[in-house]
Amino acid sequence: MVALDLPTPTERAEDRMTGRMRLVLVVLLLAQFMLAVDFSILNVALPVIGQGLGFTLGGLQWIATAFALAAAGFTLLFGRVADLIGRRRLFLGGMALLGVSSLVGGLATGPEMLMAARVAQGLATAAVTPAGLSLLTASFPEGPLRAKALGLNGALMSAGFTTGAILGGVLTDLLSWRWAFFVNVPVALAVLLVAPAVLSESRPAVRPRLDVPGAVTVTGGLLALVYGLTVAGEHGWTDPTALTALAAGAALLVAFVLVERHAASPLVPVHVLKRRTVVWGNLAGLVAFVTETSLVFLMTLYLQDVLGFSPLAAGLSFGVLGAGTILGGVLASRFIGRFGARAAFVSGGLLQAAATLALYGLGDDRGSLGLLLAATFAGGVGNMLAIVGFMVTATSGIPDGEQGMATGLATMTQQIGITMGTPVMSAVVVTAPVLLDGIGLAVLVNAAIVAVGAVLAGVFLRRT
């Protein structure tokens, strides 16, 4: 991995953002923030949506699952499509789809219409996220400027997850659950009006053929994997449907690797899959997203089912976590410039692990709230250091013509991590007869995963 050292005084003038760079950053960050908000904004509103549109209790989870299936399953494919047809074109098309699908979701009159809107929102996320990230990495040269841009992107993305939980509760309580959809429409419209004048198109000079067998196997494998994880979280890890789906997903992903070895224009070239920075960077990112998003789930259980907080009060409590992630994102570029990306996700992971471990001391009274707020703030700082370190590592040394593919891989890692965390920790929680004991056990498992992931990534990405 290339060391990212502090620039010299002469280099610092060259590394300052131009006015155009700032405009590009604002447009792309606004889009990524909105996508993060969209992911979590409906969680608090699900019971109300179920009552309003006639969803069964078991069908409610599919409002979130339909989004996750499309977002995770098609991300890598769309990341490569961005390289082929143009990143700006795919970005704008995805934003248009997001605006239309959000309008349809807000106007939904039945479960079928709402589910179609959620699938479309997931597809829009799968298109916009890698296209936006590749536009960002292509717009900022590798080094301090890119690290700063990725740090701000990561901070706003993580803050968006927290904001979504808070905003969903506020809109549902004060207006209607439909505004959890409608709120996306003016933002999408604003981005579509400004982006064409700000973003430059980028694509390879020679357009390669799309690797159809690779696209089919990786998309099918990811869909089966996400579906299997969702079913396992609902019915347990011994459920035949879950095991069949997970096995099918694993088989298709193995087939994908084999297909890529012989493809003339592979979706992900084999030489990229052999890069230590790509492999271990994405594994470190997977750990970061699996553990932090599932920790939010665990703390939501604790606040609502143990301490008796309302959904809105629980959502507001995560504002401290959001503040920690914003601070971590702002500090990440300076940290990486001084110590390198490897040190960022090792140090960030260890800080997150220590903060998570402290949550094992939570009790069954509200006197533990101070510990929860302090630990989640520190954990948010550490998690964001790790995430920015992962993004810088996983996209470093990749030619501009392959940035869509590289950011597609990184985005796929993000989406799978977000999807995997909750079912894995749910399975741990239910092993204990008392909810607080189950949460405590899951916290220990969560902290152990972070610590082991940070150490292993640090060892295998050691500087040469």
Coordinates of C-alpha atoms in Angstrom, one line a residue:
M1 CA 0.0 0.0 0.0
V2 CA 1.3 3.5 -0.9
A3 CA 2.1 5.5 2.2
L4 CA 0.1 8.7 2.5
D5 CA 2.5 11.1 4.2
L6 CA 1.9 14.8 5.1
P7 CA 2.5 17.0 2.1
T8 CA 5.3 19.5 2.1
P9 CA 4.5 23.2 2.3
T10 CA 4.9 23.4 -1.5
E11 CA 2.5 20.5 -2.0
R12 CA -0.1 21.9 0.3
A13 CA -0.9 24.8 -2.1
E14 CA -1.5 22.2 -4.9
D15 CA -3.6 20.0 -2.6
R16 CA -6.2 22.7 -1.8
M17 CA -9.6 22.2 -3.3
T18 CA -10.6 24.4 -6.2
G19 CA -14.0 26.1 -6.3
R20 CA -15.2 23.5 -8.8
M21 CA -14.0 20.6 -6.6
R22 CA -16.0 22.0 -3.8
L23 CA -19.1 22.1 -6.0
V24 CA -18.5 18.5 -7.1
L25 CA -18.1 17.5 -3.5
V26 CA -21.3 19.2 -2.3
V27 CA -23.4 17.6 -5.1
L28 CA -22.0 14.1 -4.5
L29 CA -22.1 14.3 -0.7
L30 CA -25.7 15.5 -0.8
A31 CA -26.7 12.5 -2.9
Q32 CA -24.8 10.0 -0.7
F33 CA -26.3 11.6 2.5
M34 CA -29.8 11.2 1.0
L35 CA -29.2 7.6 0.2
A36 CA -28.0 6.9 3.7
V37 CA -31.1 8.6 5.2
D38 CA -33.3 6.6 2.8
F39 CA -31.9 3.3 4.1
S40 CA -32.9 3.9 7.7
I41 CA -35.8 6.4 7.6
L42 CA -38.6 3.8 7.4
N43 CA -37.4 1.6 10.3
V44 CA -39.4 3.6 12.9
A45 CA -42.4 4.0 10.6
L46 CA -42.9 0.3 9.7
P47 CA -45.7 -0.5 12.2
V48 CA -47.6 2.6 11.1
I49 CA -47.1 1.7 7.4
G50 CA -48.3 -1.8 8.2
Q51 CA -51.5 -0.5 9.7
G52 CA -52.1 2.0 6.9
L53 CA -51.6 -0.3 4.0
G54 CA -52.7 -3.7 5.4
F55 CA -49.3 -5.4 5.6
T56 CA -49.2 -8.6 7.7
L57 CA -46.8 -8.7 10.6
G58 CA -44.5 -11.0 8.8
G59 CA -44.7 -8.9 5.6
L60 CA -43.4 -5.8 7.3
Q61 CA -39.8 -6.9 7.3
W62 CA -39.9 -7.2 3.5
I63 CA -40.3 -3.4 3.2
A64 CA -36.6 -3.2 4.3
T65 CA -35.6 -6.6 2.8
A66 CA -36.8 -5.7 -0.7
F67 CA -34.6 -2.5 -0.6
A68 CA -31.6 -4.4 0.7
L69 CA -31.9 -7.2 -1.9
A70 CA -31.9 -4.8 -4.8
A71 CA -29.2 -2.5 -3.3
A72 CA -26.7 -5.2 -2.4
G73 CA -27.5 -7.6 -5.3
F74 CA -27.0 -5.1 -8.2
T75 CA -24.3 -2.8 -6.8
L76 CA -21.2 -4.5 -8.3
L77 CA -23.0 -4.8 -11.7
F78 CA -23.9 -1.2 -11.7
G79 CA -20.4 -0.2 -10.6
R80 CA -19.0 -1.8 -13.8
V81 CA -21.8 -0.4 -15.9
A82 CA -20.8 3.0 -14.7
D83 CA -17.3 2.4 -16.2
L84 CA -18.9 1.3 -19.5
I85 CA -21.7 3.8 -20.2
G86 CA -20.4 6.8 -18.2
R87 CA -20.5 7.5 -14.5
R88 CA -22.3 10.8 -14.7
R89 CA -25.0 9.2 -16.9
L90 CA -25.6 6.4 -14.5
F91 CA -25.5 8.8 -11.5
L92 CA -28.2 11.0 -13.0
G93 CA -30.3 8.1 -14.1
G94 CA -30.2 6.6 -10.6
M95 CA -31.1 9.9 -9.0
A96 CA -34.1 10.3 -11.4
L97 CA -35.2 6.7 -10.5
L98 CA -34.8 7.5 -6.8
G99 CA -37.0 10.6 -7.1
V100 CA -39.7 8.9 -9.1
S101 CA -39.8 5.8 -6.8
S102 CA -39.9 7.9 -3.7
L103 CA -42.9 9.8 -5.1
V104 CA -44.6 6.4 -6.0
G105 CA -43.9 5.1 -2.5
G106 CA -45.4 8.2 -0.8
L107 CA -48.5 7.8 -2.9
A108 CA -48.8 4.0 -2.4
T109 CA -52.3 2.7 -1.9
G110 CA -51.4 -1.0 -1.2
P111 CA -48.6 -3.3 -0.3
E112 CA -47.7 -4.2 -3.9
M113 CA -47.3 -0.6 -4.9
L114 CA -45.1 0.2 -1.9
M115 CA -42.9 -2.9 -2.4
A116 CA -42.4 -2.0 -6.1
A117 CA -41.3 1.5 -5.0
R118 CA -38.8 0.0 -2.4
V119 CA -37.3 -2.3 -5.0
A120 CA -36.9 0.7 -7.3
Q121 CA -35.3 2.7 -4.5
G122 CA -32.9 -0.2 -3.9
L123 CA -31.9 -0.3 -7.6
A124 CA -31.4 3.5 -7.6
T125 CA -29.1 3.1 -4.6
A126 CA -27.2 0.3 -6.3
A127 CA -26.7 2.7 -9.3
V128 CA -26.0 6.0 -7.6
T129 CA -23.7 4.8 -4.8
P130 CA -20.8 3.3 -6.9
A131 CA -21.3 5.9 -9.7
G132 CA -21.1 8.7 -7.2
L133 CA -18.1 7.3 -5.4
S134 CA -16.2 6.7 -8.7
L135 CA -17.0 10.2 -9.7
L136 CA -15.6 11.4 -6.4
T137 CA -12.4 9.3 -6.6
A138 CA -11.9 10.3 -10.2
S139 CA -12.4 14.0 -9.4
F140 CA -9.9 14.0 -6.5
P141 CA -6.3 12.8 -7.1
E142 CA -5.0 10.0 -4.9
G143 CA -3.5 11.4 -1.7
P144 CA -4.6 14.0 0.9
L145 CA -7.4 15.5 -1.3
R146 CA -9.0 12.2 -2.0
A147 CA -8.6 11.1 1.7
K148 CA -10.4 14.3 2.8
A149 CA -13.2 13.8 0.3
L150 CA -13.7 10.2 1.3
G151 CA -13.6 11.2 5.0
L152 CA -16.4 13.8 4.5
N153 CA -18.3 11.2 2.4
G154 CA -18.0 8.6 5.1
A155 CA -19.0 11.0 7.9
L156 CA -22.1 12.2 6.1
M157 CA -23.1 8.7 5.1
S158 CA -22.9 7.5 8.6
A159 CA -24.6 10.6 9.9
G160 CA -27.3 9.9 7.3
F161 CA -28.1 6.5 8.9
T162 CA -28.6 8.2 12.2
T163 CA -30.5 11.2 10.7
G164 CA -32.8 8.7 9.0
A165 CA -33.8 7.1 12.2
I166 CA -34.5 10.5 13.9
L167 CA -36.2 12.0 10.8
G168 CA -38.4 8.9 10.4
G169 CA -39.7 9.3 13.9
V170 CA -40.3 13.0 13.6
L171 CA -42.0 12.9 10.2
T172 CA -44.2 9.9 11.3
D173 CA -45.2 11.5 14.5
L174 CA -45.8 15.1 13.2
L175 CA -47.0 14.5 9.6
S176 CA -47.3 11.0 8.1
W177 CA -45.2 8.0 7.2
R178 CA -45.7 9.1 3.6
W179 CA -43.3 12.0 4.1
A180 CA -40.5 9.5 4.8
F181 CA -40.8 9.0 1.0
F182 CA -41.7 12.5 -0.1
V183 CA -38.7 14.1 1.6
N184 CA -36.4 12.5 -1.1
V185 CA -38.2 14.1 -4.0
P186 CA -37.1 17.8 -3.7
V187 CA -33.5 16.7 -2.9
A188 CA -33.3 14.4 -5.9
L189 CA -34.7 17.2 -8.1
A190 CA -32.1 19.7 -6.8
V191 CA -29.3 17.3 -7.5
L192 CA -30.6 16.6 -11.0
L193 CA -30.8 20.4 -11.7
V194 CA -27.3 21.2 -10.5
A195 CA -25.3 18.0 -11.3
P196 CA -25.2 18.2 -15.1
A197 CA -23.4 21.6 -14.9
V198 CA -21.0 20.5 -12.2
L199 CA -20.1 16.9 -12.9
S200 CA -17.9 15.9 -15.9
E201 CA -18.6 12.7 -17.7
S202 CA -15.9 9.9 -17.5
R203 CA -15.7 6.6 -19.3
P204 CA -12.9 4.5 -20.8
A205 CA -11.7 5.5 -24.3
V206 CA -12.5 2.0 -25.6
R207 CA -15.7 0.5 -24.3
P208 CA -15.3 -3.2 -23.4
R209 CA -18.0 -5.8 -23.6
L210 CA -20.1 -6.4 -20.5
D211 CA -19.3 -9.7 -18.8
V212 CA -22.8 -11.2 -18.9
P213 CA -22.0 -14.6 -17.2
G214 CA -20.1 -12.7 -14.5
A215 CA -23.0 -10.3 -14.0
V216 CA -25.5 -13.2 -13.7
T217 CA -23.4 -15.2 -11.2
V218 CA -22.4 -12.4 -8.9
T219 CA -25.9 -10.8 -8.9
G220 CA -27.6 -14.1 -8.3
G221 CA -25.1 -15.0 -5.6
L222 CA -25.5 -11.7 -3.8
L223 CA -29.3 -11.9 -4.0
A224 CA -29.3 -15.4 -2.6
L225 CA -26.9 -14.5 0.2
V226 CA -28.9 -11.4 1.3
Y227 CA -32.1 -13.4 1.1
G228 CA -30.6 -16.3 3.2
L229 CA -29.3 -13.9 5.8
T230 CA -32.7 -12.2 6.1
V231 CA -34.6 -15.5 6.5
A232 CA -32.0 -16.8 9.0
G233 CA -32.5 -13.6 11.1
E234 CA -36.2 -14.2 11.1
H235 CA -36.5 -18.0 11.5
G236 CA -33.0 -19.1 12.8
W237 CA -29.9 -20.5 11.2
T238 CA -31.2 -24.0 11.0
D239 CA -34.2 -23.0 8.7
P240 CA -34.0 -25.1 5.5
T241 CA -34.9 -22.1 3.3
A242 CA -32.1 -20.0 4.8
L243 CA -29.5 -22.8 4.5
T244 CA -30.5 -23.5 0.9
A245 CA -30.3 -19.8 -0.1
L246 CA -26.9 -19.3 1.7
A247 CA -25.5 -22.4 0.0
A248 CA -26.8 -21.3 -3.4
G249 CA -25.3 -17.8 -2.8
A250 CA -21.9 -19.3 -1.9
A251 CA -21.9 -21.6 -4.9
L252 CA -22.8 -18.8 -7.3
L253 CA -20.1 -16.5 -5.9
V254 CA -17.5 -19.3 -6.3
A255 CA -18.8 -19.7 -9.9
F256 CA -18.3 -16.0 -10.4
V257 CA -14.6 -16.2 -9.4
L258 CA -14.1 -19.1 -11.8
V259 CA -16.0 -17.3 -14.6
E260 CA -13.8 -14.2 -14.1
R261 CA -10.6 -16.1 -14.7
H262 CA -11.6 -16.9 -18.3
A263 CA -13.7 -13.9 -19.3
A264 CA -12.4 -11.7 -22.1
S265 CA -13.7 -8.5 -20.4
P266 CA -14.3 -9.6 -16.7
L267 CA -16.6 -7.7 -14.4
V268 CA -13.8 -7.8 -11.9
P269 CA -10.4 -8.6 -13.4
V270 CA -8.5 -11.4 -11.6
H271 CA -5.5 -9.1 -11.0
V272 CA -7.7 -6.8 -9.0
L273 CA -9.1 -9.7 -6.9
K274 CA -5.4 -10.6 -6.2
R275 CA -4.6 -7.2 -4.8
R276 CA -3.9 -7.4 -1.1
T277 CA -5.3 -3.8 -0.6
V278 CA -8.5 -4.7 -2.4
V279 CA -9.1 -8.0 -0.6
W280 CA -8.1 -7.0 2.9
G281 CA -9.4 -3.5 2.5
N282 CA -12.8 -4.8 1.7
L283 CA -12.7 -7.4 4.5
A284 CA -11.9 -4.6 6.9
G285 CA -14.8 -2.6 5.6
L286 CA -17.1 -5.5 5.9
V287 CA -16.2 -5.9 9.6
A288 CA -16.8 -2.1 10.1
F289 CA -20.2 -2.1 8.6
V290 CA -21.4 -5.4 10.1
T291 CA -20.5 -4.4 13.6
E292 CA -21.6 -0.8 13.8
T293 CA -25.0 -1.2 12.0
S294 CA -25.8 -4.3 14.1
L295 CA -24.7 -2.4 17.3
V296 CA -27.3 0.3 16.5
F297 CA -29.9 -2.6 16.3
L298 CA -28.7 -3.9 19.7
M299 CA -28.9 -0.5 21.3
T300 CA -32.3 0.1 19.9
L301 CA -33.5 -3.2 21.5
Y302 CA -31.9 -2.0 24.8
L303 CA -33.4 1.5 24.8
Q304 CA -36.9 0.4 23.8
D305 CA -37.3 -3.1 25.3
V306 CA -35.1 -2.8 28.4
L307 CA -35.3 0.9 29.3
G308 CA -38.8 1.5 27.8
F309 CA -37.9 4.5 25.5
S310 CA -40.2 5.5 22.8
P311 CA -39.1 5.0 19.2
L312 CA -38.5 8.8 18.8
A313 CA -36.6 9.0 22.1
A314 CA -34.4 6.0 21.0
G315 CA -33.7 7.6 17.7
L316 CA -32.7 10.9 19.3
S317 CA -30.3 9.1 21.5
F318 CA -28.3 8.0 18.5
G319 CA -27.6 11.7 17.7
V320 CA -24.5 11.3 19.9
L321 CA -23.3 8.4 17.7
G322 CA -23.9 10.6 14.7
A323 CA -21.8 13.3 16.2
G324 CA -19.0 10.8 16.8
T325 CA -19.1 9.6 13.2
I326 CA -19.0 13.2 11.9
L327 CA -15.9 14.0 14.1
G328 CA -14.3 10.7 12.9
G329 CA -14.8 11.6 9.3
V330 CA -13.4 15.1 9.7
L331 CA -10.3 13.8 11.5
A332 CA -9.8 10.8 9.2
S333 CA -8.1 12.7 6.4
R334 CA -5.5 14.3 8.7
F335 CA -4.9 11.0 10.5
I336 CA -4.4 9.2 7.2
G337 CA -2.1 11.9 5.9
R338 CA 0.1 11.5 9.0
F339 CA 0.0 7.8 9.7
G340 CA -1.5 6.1 6.6
A341 CA -4.8 4.3 5.8
R342 CA -3.7 1.1 7.4
A343 CA -3.1 2.8 10.7
A344 CA -6.5 4.4 10.4
F345 CA -8.6 1.3 10.3
V346 CA -6.4 -0.6 12.8
S347 CA -6.6 2.3 15.3
G348 CA -10.2 3.0 14.5
G349 CA -11.1 -0.7 14.8
L350 CA -9.4 -1.0 18.2
L351 CA -11.1 2.2 19.5
Q352 CA -14.5 0.9 18.3
A353 CA -13.8 -2.5 19.9
A354 CA -12.9 -0.9 23.3
A355 CA -16.0 1.3 23.2
T356 CA -18.3 -1.6 22.3
L357 CA -16.8 -3.7 25.1
A358 CA -17.6 -1.0 27.6
L359 CA -21.3 -1.4 26.6
Y360 CA -21.2 -4.8 28.3
G361 CA -21.6 -2.9 31.6
L362 CA -25.1 -1.6 30.7
G363 CA -27.7 -2.3 33.4
D364 CA -31.5 -2.4 33.4
D365 CA -32.0 1.1 34.7
R366 CA -31.7 4.5 33.0
G367 CA -28.6 5.3 35.0
S368 CA -26.7 3.4 32.3
L369 CA -27.6 6.0 29.7
G370 CA -24.5 8.0 30.3
L371 CA -22.3 5.0 29.6
L372 CA -24.3 4.3 26.4
L373 CA -23.9 7.8 25.1
A374 CA -20.2 8.0 25.8
A375 CA -19.4 4.6 24.4
T376 CA -21.4 5.1 21.2
F377 CA -19.8 8.5 20.6
A378 CA -16.3 7.0 21.0
G379 CA -17.3 4.0 18.9
G380 CA -18.6 6.3 16.2
V381 CA -15.2 8.1 16.0
G382 CA -13.4 4.8 15.7
N383 CA -15.8 3.3 13.2
M384 CA -15.5 6.2 10.9
L385 CA -11.7 6.2 11.0
A386 CA -11.9 2.5 10.0
I387 CA -14.4 3.1 7.2
V388 CA -12.4 5.9 5.6
G389 CA -9.3 3.9 5.9
F390 CA -11.1 1.0 4.2
M391 CA -12.3 3.3 1.3
V392 CA -8.9 4.8 0.8
T393 CA -7.2 1.4 0.8
A394 CA -9.7 -0.4 -1.4
T395 CA -9.6 2.3 -4.1
S396 CA -5.9 3.2 -4.0
G397 CA -3.6 2.2 -7.0
I398 CA -6.6 1.5 -9.2
P399 CA -6.6 3.1 -12.7
D400 CA -9.3 5.7 -13.4
G401 CA -10.9 3.5 -16.0
E402 CA -11.6 0.9 -13.2
Q403 CA -12.7 3.2 -10.4
G404 CA -16.3 2.3 -11.0
M405 CA -15.5 -1.4 -10.5
A406 CA -13.4 -0.6 -7.4
T407 CA -16.0 1.6 -5.8
G408 CA -18.7 -1.0 -6.8
L409 CA -16.7 -3.6 -4.9
A410 CA -16.5 -1.2 -1.9
T411 CA -20.2 -0.3 -2.1
M412 CA -21.1 -4.0 -2.3
T413 CA -19.1 -4.6 0.8
Q414 CA -21.0 -1.8 2.5
Q415 CA -24.4 -3.1 1.5
I416 CA -23.7 -6.7 2.5
G417 CA -22.2 -5.5 5.8
I418 CA -25.3 -3.4 6.6
T419 CA -27.5 -6.4 5.7
M420 CA -25.6 -9.1 7.5
G421 CA -25.1 -7.4 10.9
T422 CA -28.7 -7.4 12.2
P423 CA -29.5 -11.1 11.5
V424 CA -26.2 -12.3 12.9
M425 CA -26.6 -10.4 16.1
S426 CA -30.3 -11.3 16.3
A427 CA -29.3 -15.0 16.3
V428 CA -26.9 -14.3 19.2
V429 CA -29.4 -12.4 21.3
V430 CA -32.1 -15.1 21.2
T431 CA -29.6 -17.7 22.7
A432 CA -30.1 -16.2 26.1
P433 CA -33.4 -16.5 28.1
V434 CA -33.2 -12.9 29.3
L435 CA -33.1 -10.1 26.8
L436 CA -30.5 -8.0 28.6
D437 CA -28.2 -11.1 28.9
G438 CA -28.6 -11.7 25.2
I439 CA -27.7 -8.1 24.3
G440 CA -24.7 -8.4 26.6
L441 CA -23.5 -11.6 24.8
A442 CA -24.0 -10.0 21.4
V443 CA -22.0 -6.9 22.5
L444 CA -19.1 -9.2 23.4
V445 CA -19.3 -11.0 20.1
N446 CA -19.5 -7.6 18.3
A447 CA -16.4 -6.3 20.1
A448 CA -14.5 -9.5 19.4
I449 CA -15.2 -9.3 15.7
V450 CA -14.0 -5.7 15.5
A451 CA -10.8 -6.4 17.4
V452 CA -9.9 -9.5 15.4
G453 CA -10.8 -7.8 12.1
A454 CA -8.6 -4.8 12.9
V455 CA -5.6 -6.9 13.9
L456 CA -5.8 -9.3 10.9
A457 CA -6.2 -6.4 8.5
G458 CA -3.2 -4.6 10.1
V459 CA -1.1 -7.8 9.8
F460 CA -1.9 -8.5 6.2
L461 CA -1.7 -4.9 5.0
R462 CA 1.6 -4.2 6.8
R463 CA 3.8 -1.7 4.9
T464 CA 6.6 -3.2 2.8

